[in-house]
Structure formats: C-alpha cells, structure tokens
mmCIF file of N, CA and C in Angstrom:
data_model
loop_
_atom_site.group_PDB
_atom_site.id
_atom_site.type_symbol
_atom_site.label_atom_id
_atom_site.label_comp_id
_atom_site.label_asym_id
_atom_site.label_seq_id
_atom_site.Cartn_x
_atom_site.Cartn_y
_atom_site.Cartn_z
ATOM 1 N N MET A 1 7.382 -8.789 17.647
ATOM 2 C CA MET A 1 6.765 -9.778 16.457
ATOM 3 C C MET A 1 8.490 -9.924 15.441
ATOM 4 N N THR A 2 8.770 -10.595 15.185
ATOM 5 C CA THR A 2 9.957 -11.077 14.425
ATOM 6 C C THR A 2 10.160 -11.090 13.385
ATOM 7 N N LEU A 3 10.990 -11.409 13.192
ATOM 8 C CA LEU A 3 11.502 -10.238 11.202
ATOM 9 C C LEU A 3 10.393 -12.706 10.218
ATOM 10 N N ASP A 4 10.725 -13.513 11.112
ATOM 11 C CA ASP A 4 9.858 -14.785 11.502
ATOM 12 C C ASP A 4 8.326 -13.656 10.706
ATOM 13 N N SER A 5 7.957 -13.943 11.628
ATOM 14 C CA SER A 5 6.105 -13.499 11.426
ATOM 15 C C SER A 5 6.184 -12.356 10.675
ATOM 16 N N LEU A 6 6.792 -11.303 9.809
ATOM 17 C CA LEU A 6 6.859 -10.675 8.182
ATOM 18 C C LEU A 6 6.703 -11.256 6.913
ATOM 19 N N SER A 7 6.663 -13.203 7.800
ATOM 20 C CA SER A 7 6.564 -13.206 6.508
ATOM 21 C C SER A 7 5.475 -13.337 5.943
ATOM 22 N N GLU A 8 4.852 -13.008 7.164
ATOM 23 C CA GLU A 8 2.917 -13.731 6.344
ATOM 24 C C GLU A 8 1.932 -12.508 6.736
ATOM 25 N N ILE A 9 2.468 -11.559 6.783
ATOM 26 C CA ILE A 9 1.282 -9.830 6.562
ATOM 27 C C ILE A 9 1.213 -10.033 4.821
ATOM 28 N N ARG A 10 0.373 -8.983 4.552
ATOM 29 C CA ARG A 10 0.505 -8.901 2.982
ATOM 30 C C ARG A 10 -0.130 -6.858 3.414
ATOM 31 N N VAL A 11 1.106 -6.911 1.767
ATOM 32 C CA VAL A 11 1.139 -5.340 2.844
ATOM 33 C C VAL A 11 0.777 -4.504 0.977
ATOM 34 N N LEU A 12 -0.048 -3.387 1.262
ATOM 35 C CA LEU A 12 0.095 -2.947 -0.969
ATOM 36 C C LEU A 12 1.143 -1.501 -0.434
ATOM 37 N N VAL A 13 1.614 -1.819 -1.420
ATOM 38 C CA VAL A 13 2.207 -0.162 -1.411
ATOM 39 C C VAL A 13 1.789 0.490 -2.718
ATOM 40 N N VAL A 14 1.300 1.741 -2.056
ATOM 41 C CA VAL A 14 1.051 2.431 -4.016
ATOM 42 C C VAL A 14 1.491 3.621 -3.958
ATOM 43 N N GLU A 15 2.565 2.960 -4.792
ATOM 44 C CA GLU A 15 3.100 4.718 -5.289
ATOM 45 C C GLU A 15 3.764 5.275 -7.309
ATOM 46 N N ASP A 16 3.696 6.144 -7.348
ATOM 47 C CA ASP A 16 3.356 5.919 -8.952
ATOM 48 C C ASP A 16 5.100 6.392 -9.791
ATOM 49 N N ASN A 17 5.249 6.850 -8.965
ATOM 50 C CA ASN A 17 7.182 6.432 -9.394
ATOM 51 C C ASN A 17 7.170 5.164 -8.983
ATOM 52 N N GLN A 18 8.107 4.442 -10.912
ATOM 53 C CA GLN A 18 9.077 3.876 -10.760
ATOM 54 C C GLN A 18 9.955 2.574 -9.863
ATOM 55 N N PHE A 19 10.926 4.515 -9.848
ATOM 56 C CA PHE A 19 12.179 4.324 -8.675
ATOM 57 C C PHE A 19 11.438 3.557 -7.360
ATOM 58 N N MET A 20 10.850 3.950 -7.041
ATOM 59 C CA MET A 20 10.530 4.108 -5.553
ATOM 60 C C MET A 20 10.204 2.896 -5.008
ATOM 61 N N ARG A 21 8.799 2.139 -5.736
ATOM 62 C CA ARG A 21 8.033 1.932 -6.048
ATOM 63 C C ARG A 21 8.605 -0.026 -6.123
ATOM 64 N N THR A 22 9.630 0.093 -6.616
ATOM 65 C CA THR A 22 10.569 -0.753 -6.412
ATOM 66 C C THR A 22 11.171 -1.014 -5.722
ATOM 67 N N PHE A 23 11.851 0.166 -4.512
ATOM 68 C CA PHE A 23 12.588 0.501 -4.357
ATOM 69 C C PHE A 23 12.005 0.159 -2.930
ATOM 70 N N LEU A 24 10.767 0.145 -1.941
ATOM 71 C CA LEU A 24 10.167 0.063 -1.410
ATOM 72 C C LEU A 24 10.135 -1.924 -1.324
ATOM 73 N N VAL A 25 8.968 -1.632 -2.608
ATOM 74 C CA VAL A 25 8.826 -3.986 -2.758
ATOM 75 C C VAL A 25 10.019 -4.788 -2.267
ATOM 76 N N ASP A 26 11.092 -3.879 -2.787
ATOM 77 C CA ASP A 26 12.085 -5.070 -2.969
ATOM 78 C C ASP A 26 12.944 -4.437 -1.454
ATOM 79 N N GLU A 27 12.908 -3.217 -0.260
ATOM 80 C CA GLU A 27 13.249 -3.411 1.482
ATOM 81 C C GLU A 27 12.011 -4.180 1.813
ATOM 82 N N LEU A 28 11.131 -4.359 1.114
ATOM 83 C CA LEU A 28 9.814 -4.810 2.243
ATOM 84 C C LEU A 28 10.554 -6.476 2.013
ATOM 85 N N LYS A 29 10.750 -6.978 0.902
ATOM 86 C CA LYS A 29 11.182 -7.904 0.707
ATOM 87 C C LYS A 29 12.110 -8.325 1.290
ATOM 88 N N ALA A 30 12.718 -7.712 1.649
ATOM 89 C CA ALA A 30 14.257 -7.840 2.342
ATOM 90 C C ALA A 30 13.992 -8.340 3.887
ATOM 91 N N ILE A 31 12.997 -8.157 4.643
ATOM 92 C CA ILE A 31 12.617 -7.708 5.524
ATOM 93 C C ILE A 31 11.933 -9.043 6.611
ATOM 94 N N ASN A 32 11.890 -10.023 5.157
ATOM 95 C CA ASN A 32 11.060 -10.778 5.021
ATOM 96 C C ASN A 32 9.906 -10.755 4.506
ATOM 97 N N VAL A 33 8.882 -10.103 3.769
ATOM 98 C CA VAL A 33 7.307 -9.635 4.265
ATOM 99 C C VAL A 33 7.907 -10.298 2.404
ATOM 100 N N ASP A 34 7.033 -11.145 3.054
ATOM 101 C CA ASP A 34 6.957 -12.248 0.905
ATOM 102 C C ASP A 34 5.533 -11.950 0.136
ATOM 103 N N SER A 35 4.977 -10.797 1.050
ATOM 104 C CA SER A 35 3.067 -10.894 0.219
ATOM 105 C C SER A 35 3.071 -9.690 0.280
ATOM 106 N N VAL A 36 3.767 -8.252 -1.167
ATOM 107 C CA VAL A 36 3.937 -7.178 -1.030
ATOM 108 C C VAL A 36 3.034 -7.270 -2.773
ATOM 109 N N GLU A 37 2.372 -5.908 -2.960
ATOM 110 C CA GLU A 37 0.880 -6.064 -4.140
ATOM 111 C C GLU A 37 1.743 -4.550 -4.157
ATOM 112 N N ALA A 38 1.967 -4.222 -5.329
ATOM 113 C CA ALA A 38 2.480 -2.803 -5.091
ATOM 114 C C ALA A 38 1.167 -2.445 -7.123
ATOM 115 N N ALA A 39 0.555 -1.236 -6.838
ATOM 116 C CA ALA A 39 -0.290 -0.637 -7.464
ATOM 117 C C ALA A 39 0.625 1.302 -7.842
ATOM 118 N N ASN A 40 0.187 1.451 -9.177
ATOM 119 C CA ASN A 40 0.802 2.730 -9.729
ATOM 120 C C ASN A 40 0.339 4.020 -9.415
ATOM 121 N N SER A 41 -0.888 3.525 -9.176
ATOM 122 C CA SER A 41 -2.916 4.683 -8.959
ATOM 123 C C SER A 41 -3.234 3.848 -8.634
ATOM 124 N N GLY A 42 -4.637 5.343 -7.869
ATOM 125 C CA GLY A 42 -5.046 5.229 -6.840
ATOM 126 C C GLY A 42 -6.162 4.064 -7.213
ATOM 127 N N ASN A 43 -6.856 4.126 -8.568
ATOM 128 C CA ASN A 43 -7.305 3.723 -9.237
ATOM 129 C C ASN A 43 -7.358 2.247 -9.086
ATOM 130 N N ARG A 44 -5.670 1.807 -9.225
ATOM 131 C CA ARG A 44 -5.520 0.649 -9.331
ATOM 132 C C ARG A 44 -5.716 -0.258 -8.116
ATOM 133 N N ALA A 45 -4.857 1.142 -7.392
ATOM 134 C CA ALA A 45 -5.379 0.756 -5.780
ATOM 135 C C ALA A 45 -6.734 0.699 -4.894
ATOM 136 N N LEU A 46 -6.834 0.705 -5.711
ATOM 137 C CA LEU A 46 -9.074 0.469 -5.304
ATOM 138 C C LEU A 46 -9.392 -1.152 -5.610
ATOM 139 N N ASP A 47 -8.310 -1.513 -7.066
ATOM 140 C CA ASP A 47 -8.800 -2.458 -7.896
ATOM 141 C C ASP A 47 -8.492 -3.415 -6.698
ATOM 142 N N VAL A 48 -7.267 -3.515 -6.213
ATOM 143 C CA VAL A 48 -6.138 -4.679 -5.975
ATOM 144 C C VAL A 48 -7.048 -4.660 -3.961
ATOM 145 N N GLU A 49 -7.364 -3.436 -3.193
ATOM 146 C CA GLU A 49 -7.583 -3.489 -2.026
ATOM 147 C C GLU A 49 -9.465 -3.885 -1.901
ATOM 148 N N ALA A 50 -10.079 -3.878 -3.335
ATOM 149 C CA ALA A 50 -11.524 -4.682 -2.626
ATOM 150 C C ALA A 50 -11.449 -5.375 -3.142
ATOM 151 N N SER A 51 -10.480 -6.749 -3.322
ATOM 152 C CA SER A 51 -9.838 -7.924 -3.526
ATOM 153 C C SER A 51 -9.253 -8.789 -2.959
ATOM 154 N N ILE A 52 -7.949 -8.448 -1.690
ATOM 155 C CA ILE A 52 -7.465 -8.416 -0.916
ATOM 156 C C ILE A 52 -7.006 -8.116 0.339
ATOM 157 N N ARG A 53 -7.412 -8.905 1.386
ATOM 158 C CA ARG A 53 -6.939 -8.097 3.054
ATOM 159 C C ARG A 53 -6.158 -7.925 3.029
ATOM 160 N N PHE A 54 -4.782 -6.411 3.154
ATOM 161 C CA PHE A 54 -4.325 -6.553 3.644
ATOM 162 C C PHE A 54 -3.840 -6.274 4.708
ATOM 163 N N ASP A 55 -2.672 -6.390 5.705
ATOM 164 C CA ASP A 55 -2.050 -6.088 7.430
ATOM 165 C C ASP A 55 -1.486 -4.639 7.366
ATOM 166 N N LEU A 56 -0.782 -3.962 6.043
ATOM 167 C CA LEU A 56 -0.999 -2.539 6.080
ATOM 168 C C LEU A 56 -0.932 -2.083 4.519
ATOM 169 N N ILE A 57 -0.755 -0.595 4.563
ATOM 170 C CA ILE A 57 -1.099 -0.009 3.145
ATOM 171 C C ILE A 57 0.015 1.201 3.192
ATOM 172 N N ILE A 58 0.653 0.992 2.161
ATOM 173 C CA ILE A 58 1.597 1.970 2.469
ATOM 174 C C ILE A 58 1.171 3.337 1.274
ATOM 175 N N ILE A 59 0.966 4.650 1.375
ATOM 176 C CA ILE A 59 0.526 5.162 0.257
ATOM 177 C C ILE A 59 1.134 6.557 0.191
ATOM 178 N N ASP A 60 1.558 6.765 -1.066
ATOM 179 C CA ASP A 60 2.252 7.669 -1.237
ATOM 180 C C ASP A 60 1.432 9.245 -1.546
ATOM 181 N N LEU A 61 1.716 10.285 -0.722
ATOM 182 C CA LEU A 61 0.953 11.246 -0.397
ATOM 183 C C LEU A 61 0.989 12.029 -1.519
ATOM 184 N N GLU A 62 1.596 11.720 -2.505
ATOM 185 C CA GLU A 62 1.226 12.627 -3.775
ATOM 186 C C GLU A 62 1.691 11.620 -5.064
ATOM 187 N N ILE A 63 0.168 11.497 -5.394
ATOM 188 C CA ILE A 63 -0.001 9.959 -6.860
ATOM 189 C C ILE A 63 -0.347 10.523 -7.556
ATOM 190 N N GLU A 64 0.015 10.136 -8.895
ATOM 191 C CA GLU A 64 -0.813 10.737 -10.494
ATOM 192 C C GLU A 64 -2.564 10.527 -10.466
ATOM 193 N N ASN A 65 -3.065 11.586 -10.789
ATOM 194 C CA ASN A 65 -4.089 11.396 -10.694
ATOM 195 C C ASN A 65 -5.293 11.241 -9.577
ATOM 196 N N GLY A 66 -4.649 12.694 -8.527
ATOM 197 C CA GLY A 66 -5.155 12.142 -7.395
ATOM 198 C C GLY A 66 -4.511 12.555 -6.331
ATOM 199 N N ASN A 67 -4.563 12.236 -5.169
ATOM 200 C CA ASN A 67 -3.926 12.376 -3.651
ATOM 201 C C ASN A 67 -4.230 11.296 -2.861
ATOM 202 N N GLY A 68 -3.095 11.007 -1.824
ATOM 203 C CA GLY A 68 -2.999 9.938 -0.936
ATOM 204 C C GLY A 68 -4.192 10.215 0.198
ATOM 205 N N ILE A 69 -4.090 11.158 0.241
ATOM 206 C CA ILE A 69 -5.537 11.839 1.062
ATOM 207 C C ILE A 69 -7.064 10.925 0.790
ATOM 208 N N GLU A 70 -6.752 11.752 -0.146
ATOM 209 C CA GLU A 70 -8.562 11.072 -1.371
ATOM 210 C C GLU A 70 -8.698 9.863 -0.914
ATOM 211 N N LEU A 71 -7.578 9.115 -1.680
ATOM 212 C CA LEU A 71 -7.581 7.590 -1.600
ATOM 213 C C LEU A 71 -7.458 6.673 -0.831
ATOM 214 N N ILE A 72 -6.932 7.664 0.770
ATOM 215 C CA ILE A 72 -6.665 7.152 1.802
ATOM 216 C C ILE A 72 -8.899 6.953 2.652
ATOM 217 N N GLU A 73 -9.702 8.466 1.933
ATOM 218 C CA GLU A 73 -10.711 8.517 2.150
ATOM 219 C C GLU A 73 -12.008 7.260 1.823
ATOM 220 N N ARG A 74 -10.958 7.108 -0.199
ATOM 221 C CA ARG A 74 -12.146 6.229 -1.160
ATOM 222 C C ARG A 74 -11.883 4.610 -0.362
ATOM 223 N N ILE A 75 -10.371 4.512 0.392
ATOM 224 C CA ILE A 75 -10.711 3.045 1.146
ATOM 225 C C ILE A 75 -11.751 2.817 2.243
ATOM 226 N N GLN A 76 -11.526 4.154 3.211
ATOM 227 C CA GLN A 76 -12.251 3.390 4.403
ATOM 228 C C GLN A 76 -13.421 4.015 4.038
ATOM 229 N N LYS A 77 -14.631 4.277 3.302
ATOM 230 C CA LYS A 77 -15.810 4.773 2.243
ATOM 231 C C LYS A 77 -15.967 3.612 1.158
ATOM 232 N N GLY A 78 -15.318 2.505 0.751
ATOM 233 C CA GLY A 78 -15.585 1.542 0.486
ATOM 234 C C GLY A 78 -14.630 0.483 0.820
ATOM 235 N N CYS A 79 -14.163 0.507 1.499
ATOM 236 C CA CYS A 79 -13.875 -1.198 2.167
ATOM 237 C C CYS A 79 -14.800 -1.964 2.226
ATOM 238 N N TYR A 80 -14.909 -3.006 1.288
ATOM 239 C CA TYR A 80 -15.690 -4.523 0.991
ATOM 240 C C TYR A 80 -15.178 -4.883 1.518
ATOM 241 N N ILE A 81 -14.727 -5.639 2.285
ATOM 242 C CA ILE A 81 -13.991 -6.734 3.039
ATOM 243 C C ILE A 81 -14.254 -6.593 4.426
ATOM 244 N N GLU A 82 -14.584 -8.018 5.303
ATOM 245 C CA GLU A 82 -14.796 -7.419 6.767
ATOM 246 C C GLU A 82 -13.868 -7.450 7.637
ATOM 247 N N GLY A 83 -13.817 -6.960 8.627
ATOM 248 C CA GLY A 83 -12.966 -7.156 9.359
ATOM 249 C C GLY A 83 -12.679 -5.267 9.710
ATOM 250 N N PRO A 84 -11.628 -5.447 10.217
ATOM 251 C CA PRO A 84 -11.493 -3.742 10.345
ATOM 252 C C PRO A 84 -9.946 -3.600 9.366
ATOM 253 N N LEU A 85 -9.472 -2.321 9.275
ATOM 254 C CA LEU A 85 -9.863 -1.531 7.996
ATOM 255 C C LEU A 85 -8.178 -2.204 8.712
ATOM 256 N N ALA A 86 -7.256 -2.314 7.611
ATOM 257 C CA ALA A 86 -5.176 -2.394 7.623
ATOM 258 C C ALA A 86 -5.362 -0.969 7.658
ATOM 259 N N PRO A 87 -3.653 -0.856 8.647
ATOM 260 C CA PRO A 87 -3.196 0.332 8.862
ATOM 261 C C PRO A 87 -2.632 0.727 7.760
ATOM 262 N N ILE A 88 -3.052 2.514 8.204
ATOM 263 C CA ILE A 88 -2.413 2.898 6.713
ATOM 264 C C ILE A 88 -0.950 4.083 6.836
ATOM 265 N N SER A 89 0.153 3.797 5.554
ATOM 266 C CA SER A 89 1.553 4.849 6.679
ATOM 267 C C SER A 89 1.159 5.179 5.249
ATOM 268 N N VAL A 90 1.083 6.673 5.193
ATOM 269 C CA VAL A 90 1.680 7.912 4.419
ATOM 270 C C VAL A 90 2.788 8.293 4.397
ATOM 271 N N LEU A 91 3.641 8.138 2.399
ATOM 272 C CA LEU A 91 4.904 8.705 2.121
ATOM 273 C C LEU A 91 4.548 10.068 1.846
ATOM 274 N N SER A 92 5.671 10.751 2.158
ATOM 275 C CA SER A 92 6.179 12.096 0.977
ATOM 276 C C SER A 92 7.558 12.985 0.353
ATOM 277 N N ALA A 93 7.851 12.850 -0.263
ATOM 278 C CA ALA A 93 9.138 13.303 -0.378
ATOM 279 C C ALA A 93 9.579 14.313 -0.489
ATOM 280 N N ASN A 94 7.963 15.506 -0.188
ATOM 281 C CA ASN A 94 8.418 16.760 0.255
ATOM 282 C C ASN A 94 8.489 16.967 1.186
ATOM 283 N N THR A 95 9.084 18.203 2.251
ATOM 284 C CA THR A 95 9.828 18.565 3.420
ATOM 285 C C THR A 95 8.797 19.940 3.479
#
C-alpha cells in the first residue's frame, strides 16, 4: 500500500478526548487519509458506523459512557452494512 492509496480508505476515529481526537485525525490526514470521521462517544460511533462503510476503525479503550471493548462488541453484533467488518484498532493511554 502506498501513501497515494491511503487517500482512498475511510477511517472512523472514536475518542472522547478532544485533543486526542483532533491529533489522530490530523495525523491520519498527514499521511493522505482524506476520509476520516470522528466520534466523541460510543453512541455517535454506532450512528456513523451504521451508515458508512469504513476500512478501519480506531477506538479508545476508555471512552465516556462505556468502554471500547463494549463498543467493539456492539459494532460486531449490529453491523448493518454488507461485507466484512472493518479491522478495529484499540488505543489506550494506560500502561
């Protein structure tokens, strides 16, 4: 995969911290990912995910009103768009 081909993928970032959400979106755009959606909560992520086919989903492990693992399970159970589920990457600031 080249940097040019990254411009064709769609990424969903789920992060409740405004600074980190902006940072992740900016970093993705810096490597030519043009289609980035950002959600600040699990509920918003589910709304967006139900209507757009993503190629990658990046989820904060600890999000407001829930947690990343629960959100992943809800995405997997409620996948309304045909085709394979997008790969999901989980982030955590905890060590």
